[in-house]
Short mmCIF file of N, CA, C and O in Angstrom, two decimals:
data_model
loop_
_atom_site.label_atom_id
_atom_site.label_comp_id
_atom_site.label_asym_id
_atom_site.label_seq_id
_atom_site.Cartn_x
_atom_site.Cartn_y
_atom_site.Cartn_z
N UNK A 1 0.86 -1.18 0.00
CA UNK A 1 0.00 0.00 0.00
C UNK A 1 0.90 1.23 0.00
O UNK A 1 1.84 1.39 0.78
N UNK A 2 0.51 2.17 -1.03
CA UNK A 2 1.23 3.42 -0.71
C UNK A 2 1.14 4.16 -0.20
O UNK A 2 0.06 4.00 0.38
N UNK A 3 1.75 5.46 0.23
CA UNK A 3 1.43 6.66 1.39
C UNK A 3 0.30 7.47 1.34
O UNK A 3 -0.33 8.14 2.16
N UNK A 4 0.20 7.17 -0.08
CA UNK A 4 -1.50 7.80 -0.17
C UNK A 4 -3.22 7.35 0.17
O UNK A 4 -4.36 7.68 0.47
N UNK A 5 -2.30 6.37 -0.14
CA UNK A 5 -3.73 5.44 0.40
C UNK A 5 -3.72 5.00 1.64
O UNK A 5 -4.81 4.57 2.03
N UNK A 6 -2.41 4.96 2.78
CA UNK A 6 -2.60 4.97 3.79
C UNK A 6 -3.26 6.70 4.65
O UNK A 6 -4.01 6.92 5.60
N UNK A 7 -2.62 7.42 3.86
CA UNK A 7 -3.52 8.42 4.09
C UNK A 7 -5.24 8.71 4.11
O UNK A 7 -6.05 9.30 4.81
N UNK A 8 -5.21 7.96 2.98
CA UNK A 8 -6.76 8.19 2.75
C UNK A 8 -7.66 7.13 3.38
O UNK A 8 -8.88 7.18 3.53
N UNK A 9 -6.78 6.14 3.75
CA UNK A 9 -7.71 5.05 4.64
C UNK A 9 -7.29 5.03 6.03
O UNK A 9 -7.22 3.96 6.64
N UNK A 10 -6.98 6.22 6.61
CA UNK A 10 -6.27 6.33 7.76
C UNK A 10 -7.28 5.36 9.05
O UNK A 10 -7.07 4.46 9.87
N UNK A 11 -8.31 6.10 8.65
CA UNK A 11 -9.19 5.91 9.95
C UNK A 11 -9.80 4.50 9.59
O UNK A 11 -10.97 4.33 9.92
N UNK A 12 -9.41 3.89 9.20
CA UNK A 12 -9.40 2.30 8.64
C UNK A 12 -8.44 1.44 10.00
O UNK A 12 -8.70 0.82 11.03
N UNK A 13 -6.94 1.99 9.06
CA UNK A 13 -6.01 1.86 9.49
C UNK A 13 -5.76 2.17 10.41
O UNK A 13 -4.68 1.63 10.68
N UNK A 14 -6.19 2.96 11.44
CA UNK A 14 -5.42 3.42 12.61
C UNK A 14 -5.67 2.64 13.48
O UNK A 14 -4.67 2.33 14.12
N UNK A 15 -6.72 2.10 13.86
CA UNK A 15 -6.82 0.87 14.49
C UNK A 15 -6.00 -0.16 14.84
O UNK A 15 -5.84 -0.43 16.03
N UNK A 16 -5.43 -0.83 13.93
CA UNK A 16 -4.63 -1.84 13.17
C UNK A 16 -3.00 -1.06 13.69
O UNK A 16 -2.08 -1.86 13.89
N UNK A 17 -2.76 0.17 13.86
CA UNK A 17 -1.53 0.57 13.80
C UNK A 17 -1.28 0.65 15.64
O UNK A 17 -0.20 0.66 16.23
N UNK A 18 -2.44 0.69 16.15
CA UNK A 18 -3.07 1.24 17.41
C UNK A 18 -2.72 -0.16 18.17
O UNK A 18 -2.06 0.02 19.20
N UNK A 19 -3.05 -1.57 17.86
CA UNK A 19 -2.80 -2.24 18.48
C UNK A 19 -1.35 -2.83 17.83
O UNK A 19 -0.80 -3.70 18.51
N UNK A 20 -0.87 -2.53 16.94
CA UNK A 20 0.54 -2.85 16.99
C UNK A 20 1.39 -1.81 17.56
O UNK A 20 2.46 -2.37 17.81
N UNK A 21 1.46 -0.36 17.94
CA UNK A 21 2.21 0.22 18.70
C UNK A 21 1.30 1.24 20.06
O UNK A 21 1.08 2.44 19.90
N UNK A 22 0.94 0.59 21.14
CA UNK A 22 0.13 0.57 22.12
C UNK A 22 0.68 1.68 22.71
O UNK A 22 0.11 2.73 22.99
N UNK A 23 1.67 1.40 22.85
CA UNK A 23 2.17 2.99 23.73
C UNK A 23 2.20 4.54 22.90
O UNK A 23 2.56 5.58 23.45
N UNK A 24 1.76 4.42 21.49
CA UNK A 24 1.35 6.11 21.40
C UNK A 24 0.06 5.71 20.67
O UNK A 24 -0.37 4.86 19.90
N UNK A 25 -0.45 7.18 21.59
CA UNK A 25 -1.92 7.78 21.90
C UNK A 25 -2.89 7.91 20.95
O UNK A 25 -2.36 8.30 19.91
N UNK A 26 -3.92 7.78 20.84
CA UNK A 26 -5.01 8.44 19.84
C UNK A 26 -5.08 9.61 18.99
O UNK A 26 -5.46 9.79 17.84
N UNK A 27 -4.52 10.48 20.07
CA UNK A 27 -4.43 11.92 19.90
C UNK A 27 -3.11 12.07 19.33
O UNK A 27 -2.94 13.22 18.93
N UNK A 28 -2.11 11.29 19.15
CA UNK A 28 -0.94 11.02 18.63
C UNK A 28 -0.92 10.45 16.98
O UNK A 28 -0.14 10.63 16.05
N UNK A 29 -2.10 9.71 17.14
CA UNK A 29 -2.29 8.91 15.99
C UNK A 29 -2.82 9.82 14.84
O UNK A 29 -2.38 9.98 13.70
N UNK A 30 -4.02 10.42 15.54
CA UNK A 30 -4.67 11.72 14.66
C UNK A 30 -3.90 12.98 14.18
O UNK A 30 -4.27 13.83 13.38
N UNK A 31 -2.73 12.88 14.89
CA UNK A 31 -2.16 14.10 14.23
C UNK A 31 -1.08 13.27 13.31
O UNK A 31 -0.73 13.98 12.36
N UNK A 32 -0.57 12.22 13.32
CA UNK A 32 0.24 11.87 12.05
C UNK A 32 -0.64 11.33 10.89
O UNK A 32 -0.14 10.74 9.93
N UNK A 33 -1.84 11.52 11.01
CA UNK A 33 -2.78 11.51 10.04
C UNK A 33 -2.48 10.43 8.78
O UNK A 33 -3.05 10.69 7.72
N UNK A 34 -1.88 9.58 8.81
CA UNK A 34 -1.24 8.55 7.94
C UNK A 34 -0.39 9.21 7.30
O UNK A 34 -0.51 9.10 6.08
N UNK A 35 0.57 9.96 7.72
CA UNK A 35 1.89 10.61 7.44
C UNK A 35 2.92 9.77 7.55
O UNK A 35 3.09 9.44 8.73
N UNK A 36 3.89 9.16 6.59
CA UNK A 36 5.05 8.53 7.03
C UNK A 36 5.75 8.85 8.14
O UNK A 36 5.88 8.14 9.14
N UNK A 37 6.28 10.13 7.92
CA UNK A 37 7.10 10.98 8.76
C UNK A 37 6.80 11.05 10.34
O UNK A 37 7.53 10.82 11.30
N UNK A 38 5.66 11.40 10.27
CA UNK A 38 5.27 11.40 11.50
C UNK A 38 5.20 10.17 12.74
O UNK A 38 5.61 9.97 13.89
N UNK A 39 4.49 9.59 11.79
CA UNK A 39 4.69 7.89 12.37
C UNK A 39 6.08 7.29 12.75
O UNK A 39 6.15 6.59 13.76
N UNK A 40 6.83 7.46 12.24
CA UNK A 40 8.03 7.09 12.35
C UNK A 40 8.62 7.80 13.04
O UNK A 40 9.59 7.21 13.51
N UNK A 41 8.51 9.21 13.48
CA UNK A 41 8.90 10.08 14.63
C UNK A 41 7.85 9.18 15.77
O UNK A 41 8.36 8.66 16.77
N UNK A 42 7.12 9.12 15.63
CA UNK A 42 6.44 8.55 16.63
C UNK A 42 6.87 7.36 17.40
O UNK A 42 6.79 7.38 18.63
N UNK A 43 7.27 6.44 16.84
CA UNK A 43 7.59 4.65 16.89
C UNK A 43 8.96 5.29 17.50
O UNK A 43 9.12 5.33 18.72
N UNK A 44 9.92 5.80 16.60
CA UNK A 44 10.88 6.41 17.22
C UNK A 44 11.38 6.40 18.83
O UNK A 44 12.24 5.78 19.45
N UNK A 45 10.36 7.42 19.17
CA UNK A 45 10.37 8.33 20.42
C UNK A 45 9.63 7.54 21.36
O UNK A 45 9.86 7.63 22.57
N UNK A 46 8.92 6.91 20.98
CA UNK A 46 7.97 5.83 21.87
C UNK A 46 8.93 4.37 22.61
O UNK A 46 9.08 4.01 23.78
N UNK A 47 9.45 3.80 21.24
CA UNK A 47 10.00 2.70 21.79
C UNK A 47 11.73 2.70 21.52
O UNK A 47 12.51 1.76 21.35
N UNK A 48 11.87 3.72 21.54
CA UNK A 48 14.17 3.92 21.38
C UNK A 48 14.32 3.38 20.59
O UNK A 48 14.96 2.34 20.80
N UNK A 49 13.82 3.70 19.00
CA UNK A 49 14.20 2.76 17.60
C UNK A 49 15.35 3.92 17.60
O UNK A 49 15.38 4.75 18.51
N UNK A 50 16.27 3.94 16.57
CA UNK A 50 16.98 4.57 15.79
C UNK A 50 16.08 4.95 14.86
O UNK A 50 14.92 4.55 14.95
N UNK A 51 16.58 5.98 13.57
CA UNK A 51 15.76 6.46 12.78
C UNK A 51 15.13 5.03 11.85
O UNK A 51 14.00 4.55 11.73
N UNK A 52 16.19 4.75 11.43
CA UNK A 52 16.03 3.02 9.92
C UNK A 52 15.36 2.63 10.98
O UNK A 52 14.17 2.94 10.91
N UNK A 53 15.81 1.82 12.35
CA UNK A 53 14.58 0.91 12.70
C UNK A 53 13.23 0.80 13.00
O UNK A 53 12.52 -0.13 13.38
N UNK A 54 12.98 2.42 12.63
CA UNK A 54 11.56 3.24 12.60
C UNK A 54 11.13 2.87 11.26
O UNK A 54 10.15 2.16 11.01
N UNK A 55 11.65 3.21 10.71
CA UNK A 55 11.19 3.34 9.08
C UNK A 55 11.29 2.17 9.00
O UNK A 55 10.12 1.86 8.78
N UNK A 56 11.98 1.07 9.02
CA UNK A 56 11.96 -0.29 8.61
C UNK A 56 10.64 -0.96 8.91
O UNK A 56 9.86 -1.54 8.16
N UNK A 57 10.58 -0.70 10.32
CA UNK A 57 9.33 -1.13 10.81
C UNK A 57 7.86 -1.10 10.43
O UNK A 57 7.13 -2.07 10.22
N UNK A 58 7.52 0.46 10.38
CA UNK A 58 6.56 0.98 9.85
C UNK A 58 6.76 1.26 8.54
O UNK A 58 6.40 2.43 8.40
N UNK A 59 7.23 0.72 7.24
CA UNK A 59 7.21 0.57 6.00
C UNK A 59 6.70 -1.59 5.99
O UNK A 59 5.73 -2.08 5.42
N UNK A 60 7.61 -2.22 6.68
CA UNK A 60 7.02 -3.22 7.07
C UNK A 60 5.24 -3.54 7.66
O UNK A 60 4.39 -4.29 7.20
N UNK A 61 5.21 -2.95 8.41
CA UNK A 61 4.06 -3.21 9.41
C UNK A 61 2.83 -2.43 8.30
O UNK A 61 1.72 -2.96 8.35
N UNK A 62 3.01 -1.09 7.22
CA UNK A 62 2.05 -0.83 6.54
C UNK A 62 1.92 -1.17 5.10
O UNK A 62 1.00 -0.86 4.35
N UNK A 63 3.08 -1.92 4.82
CA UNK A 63 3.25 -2.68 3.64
C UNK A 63 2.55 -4.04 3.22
O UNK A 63 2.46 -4.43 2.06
N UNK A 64 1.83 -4.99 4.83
CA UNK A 64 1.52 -5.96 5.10
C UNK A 64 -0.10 -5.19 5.16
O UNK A 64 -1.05 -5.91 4.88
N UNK A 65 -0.36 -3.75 5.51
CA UNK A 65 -1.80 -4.11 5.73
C UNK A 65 -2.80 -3.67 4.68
O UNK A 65 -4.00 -3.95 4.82
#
């Protein structure tokens, strides 16, 4: 799936992203609005990834859904 369509099916998706990274918020979720960038600042800062093991992850984890 691409960034656009995770965009546009956010509120699909956020769910799905919600129980794979539990520790950031709703209100966290809604503002990276199915934004790569954001998300991956997010996963980041949440669980002590490095930058790649952010992006690896969440290119993984939204590539599968």
């Amino acid at each position: 799936m691409n960034w656009d369509q995770v965009a546009g099916k956010w509120k699909e998706i956020k769910g799905q992203a919600r129980q794979k990274w539990g520790d950031i918020t709703d209100d966290d979720f809604d503002r990276a609005a199915g934004k790569r960038d954001e998300i991956v600042g997010l996963v980041q800062q949440r669980y002590g990834r490095t930058k790649e093991e952010a992006e690896r992850e969440v290119d993984d984890f939204f590539g599968r859904v």
